[in-house]
CSV table of C-alpha atoms in Angstrom, one decimal:
chain,number,residue,atom,x,y,z
A,56,MET,CA,142.2,120.9,33.0
A,57,LEU,CA,140.7,118.7,35.8
A,58,ARG,CA,143.2,120.2,38.3
A,59,GLN,CA,142.2,123.7,37.4
A,60,THR,CA,138.5,122.8,37.9
A,61,LEU,CA,138.9,121.0,41.2
A,62,GLY,CA,141.6,123.2,42.6
A,63,GLY,CA,145.0,122.3,43.9
A,64,ASN,CA,143.9,121.8,47.5
A,65,TYR,CA,141.4,119.0,46.6
A,66,CYS,CA,144.0,117.2,44.5
A,67,GLN,CA,146.6,117.4,47.3
A,68,LYS,CA,144.1,115.9,49.8
A,69,TYR,CA,143.2,113.1,47.3
A,70,THR,CA,146.9,112.3,46.7
A,71,THR,CA,147.6,112.2,50.4
A,72,SER,CA,144.6,110.0,51.2
A,73,LYS,CA,145.5,107.6,48.4
A,74,ARG,CA,149.1,107.4,49.6
A,75,ASN,CA,147.9,106.7,53.2
A,76,ILE,CA,145.5,104.0,52.0
A,77,ILE,CA,148.2,102.2,49.9
A,78,GLU,CA,150.7,102.4,52.8
A,79,THR,CA,148.1,100.9,55.2
A,80,GLU,CA,147.3,98.1,52.8
A,81,HIS,CA,151.0,97.3,52.4
A,82,TYR,CA,151.4,97.3,56.2
A,83,LEU,CA,148.5,94.9,56.6
A,84,LEU,CA,149.9,92.6,53.9
A,85,ARG,CA,153.3,92.5,55.7
A,86,VAL,CA,151.6,91.7,59.0
A,87,LEU,CA,149.7,88.9,57.3
A,88,ASN,CA,152.9,87.7,55.6
A,89,PHE,CA,151.1,88.1,52.3
A,90,VAL,CA,149.0,85.0,53.1
A,91,MET,CA,145.6,85.9,51.7
A,92,GLU,CA,144.0,82.5,51.6
A,93,GLU,CA,140.5,82.3,53.0
A,94,ASP,CA,138.5,79.3,53.9
A,95,LEU,CA,134.8,80.0,53.1
A,96,PRO,CA,131.8,78.3,54.6
A,97,GLN,CA,130.1,77.7,51.3
A,98,LYS,CA,132.3,74.7,50.7
A,99,TYR,CA,131.5,73.2,54.1
A,100,MET,CA,127.8,73.8,53.8
A,101,LEU,CA,127.6,72.0,50.4
A,102,ASN,CA,129.7,69.1,51.7
A,103,PHE,CA,127.6,68.9,54.9
A,104,SER,CA,124.4,69.0,53.0
A,105,ARG,CA,125.6,66.2,50.7
A,106,TYR,CA,126.7,64.1,53.6
A,107,LEU,CA,123.4,64.6,55.4
A,108,ASN,CA,121.4,64.2,52.2
A,109,LEU,CA,119.4,67.3,52.8
A,110,SER,CA,116.8,68.6,50.4
A,111,ALA,CA,117.4,71.5,48.0
A,112,GLY,CA,114.8,73.6,49.9
A,113,ILE,CA,116.8,73.3,53.2
A,114,VAL,CA,120.1,74.1,51.4
A,115,GLN,CA,118.5,77.1,49.6
A,116,ASN,CA,117.1,78.4,52.9
A,117,ALA,CA,120.5,77.9,54.6
A,118,TRP,CA,122.2,79.8,51.8
A,119,LYS,CA,120.2,82.9,52.7
A,120,TYR,CA,121.6,82.9,56.1
A,121,LEU,CA,125.1,82.2,54.8
A,122,ASN,CA,124.8,85.3,52.5
A,123,ASP,CA,123.6,87.4,55.4
A,124,SER,CA,126.6,86.2,57.6
A,125,PHE,CA,129.0,88.2,55.4
A,126,PHE,CA,127.3,91.5,56.4
A,127,THR,CA,127.9,90.8,60.1
A,128,SER,CA,130.8,90.0,62.5
A,129,VAL,CA,129.9,86.2,62.2
A,130,CYS,CA,132.4,85.7,59.5
A,131,VAL,CA,135.3,86.9,61.7
A,132,SER,CA,134.0,85.5,65.0
A,133,PHE,CA,133.4,81.9,63.9
A,134,THR,CA,135.0,79.2,61.8
A,135,PRO,CA,133.6,78.3,58.4
A,136,GLU,CA,132.4,75.0,59.8
A,137,GLU,CA,130.5,76.6,62.6
A,138,ILE,CA,128.9,79.1,60.2
A,139,ALA,CA,127.8,76.3,57.8
A,140,CYS,CA,126.4,74.2,60.7
A,141,GLY,CA,124.6,77.2,62.1
A,142,CYS,CA,123.0,78.0,58.8
A,143,LEU,CA,121.9,74.5,58.2
A,144,CYS,CA,120.6,74.2,61.8
A,145,ILE,CA,118.4,77.3,61.3
A,146,ALA,CA,117.2,76.1,57.9
A,147,ILE,CA,116.2,72.7,59.2
A,148,PHE,CA,114.4,74.3,62.1
A,149,GLU,CA,112.5,76.7,59.8
A,150,ILE,CA,111.4,73.8,57.5
A,151,GLN,CA,110.3,71.8,60.5
A,152,CYS,CA,108.2,74.8,61.7
A,153,GLU,CA,106.6,75.1,58.3
A,154,GLU,CA,105.8,71.4,58.2
A,155,HIS,CA,104.1,71.7,61.6
A,156,SER,CA,102.4,75.0,60.9
A,157,ASN,CA,104.3,76.8,63.6
A,158,ALA,CA,105.5,79.6,61.3
A,159,THR,CA,102.9,82.1,62.6
A,160,ALA,CA,103.7,81.2,66.2
A,161,ILE,CA,107.3,82.5,66.0
A,162,ALA,CA,106.9,85.8,64.3
A,163,THR,CA,109.5,87.8,66.3
A,164,LYS,CA,113.2,87.3,66.7
A,165,ASP,CA,113.0,86.5,70.5
A,166,GLU,CA,110.2,84.0,69.9
A,167,PHE,CA,112.3,82.4,67.2
A,168,LEU,CA,115.4,82.2,69.4
A,169,ASN,CA,113.4,80.8,72.3
A,170,ALA,CA,111.8,78.2,70.1
A,171,ILE,CA,115.0,77.0,68.4
A,172,SER,CA,117.0,76.9,71.7
A,173,GLN,CA,114.1,75.0,73.4
A,174,ASP,CA,113.9,72.6,70.5
A,175,LEU,CA,117.7,72.1,70.6
A,176,SER,CA,117.7,71.3,74.3
A,177,GLN,CA,114.6,69.1,74.4
A,178,ASN,CA,115.2,67.1,71.2
A,179,GLU,CA,119.0,66.8,71.3
A,180,SER,CA,118.8,63.2,70.0
A,181,VAL,CA,116.6,64.2,67.1
A,182,TRP,CA,118.9,67.1,66.2
A,183,SER,CA,122.0,65.0,66.4
A,184,THR,CA,120.6,62.7,63.7
A,185,ARG,CA,119.4,65.5,61.5
A,186,CYS,CA,122.4,67.8,61.9
A,187,PRO,CA,125.2,66.0,63.6
A,188,TRP,CA,127.4,69.1,64.0
A,189,LYS,CA,129.7,67.3,66.5
A,190,LEU,CA,130.9,65.1,63.6
A,191,PHE,CA,132.0,68.3,61.9
A,192,GLY,CA,133.9,69.6,65.0
A,193,VAL,CA,131.3,72.1,66.2
A,194,SER,CA,130.5,72.3,69.9
A,195,ASP,CA,127.0,72.9,71.2
A,196,SER,CA,127.9,76.3,72.7
A,197,ARG,CA,129.5,77.6,69.5
A,198,LEU,CA,126.6,76.4,67.5
A,199,VAL,CA,124.1,78.2,69.7
A,200,ALA,CA,126.3,81.4,69.6
A,201,VAL,CA,126.4,81.4,65.8
A,202,VAL,CA,122.7,80.6,65.5
A,203,VAL,CA,121.9,83.6,67.8
A,204,GLU,CA,124.1,85.9,65.6
A,205,LEU,CA,122.6,84.7,62.4
A,206,VAL,CA,119.0,85.0,63.6
A,207,HIS,CA,119.7,88.5,64.8
A,208,SER,CA,121.2,89.4,61.4
A,209,ARG,CA,118.3,87.8,59.4
A,210,PHE,CA,115.6,89.6,61.4
A,211,MET,CA,117.5,92.9,61.0
A,212,VAL,CA,117.5,92.3,57.2
A,213,GLN,CA,113.8,91.6,57.3
A,214,GLU,CA,113.1,94.8,59.2
A,215,LEU,CA,115.1,96.8,56.8
A,216,GLU,CA,113.3,95.3,53.8
A,217,SER,CA,109.9,96.0,55.4
A,218,THR,CA,110.8,99.6,56.0
A,219,SER,CA,112.0,100.4,52.5
């Protein structure tokens, strides 16, 4: 009955598309040698936050960035350790800004990036005690790169939320 309603041409296109998708999935699985294990940054962020004895507010704030990272190329461009450290770094910086009442001073993405990069370069000794990412195998350059990507994605999400 359904075939008669949709017509034979539609069903043939569907069947062909379905077969092509399955063949492509099988090809990808063969290329990956059927190894489908993924190391996720959530585990690292929880371990790092426990190690650093961070407050629940910082971890919750970092978790927002971690969730946003899955909608960007961050999750394929950086290691899970780098993503976790970047999220924690941004969360620590945001909490620090709120404590010092600088939240209104950094309203745009560019202002935020300038403020965090300036803070990282000027207060390196302070940052290394609050978030010692080098202990976790994350270089300064990779941390800055992941922070930039995460901040861009977070501000894009905020812009989308404000327009809808």
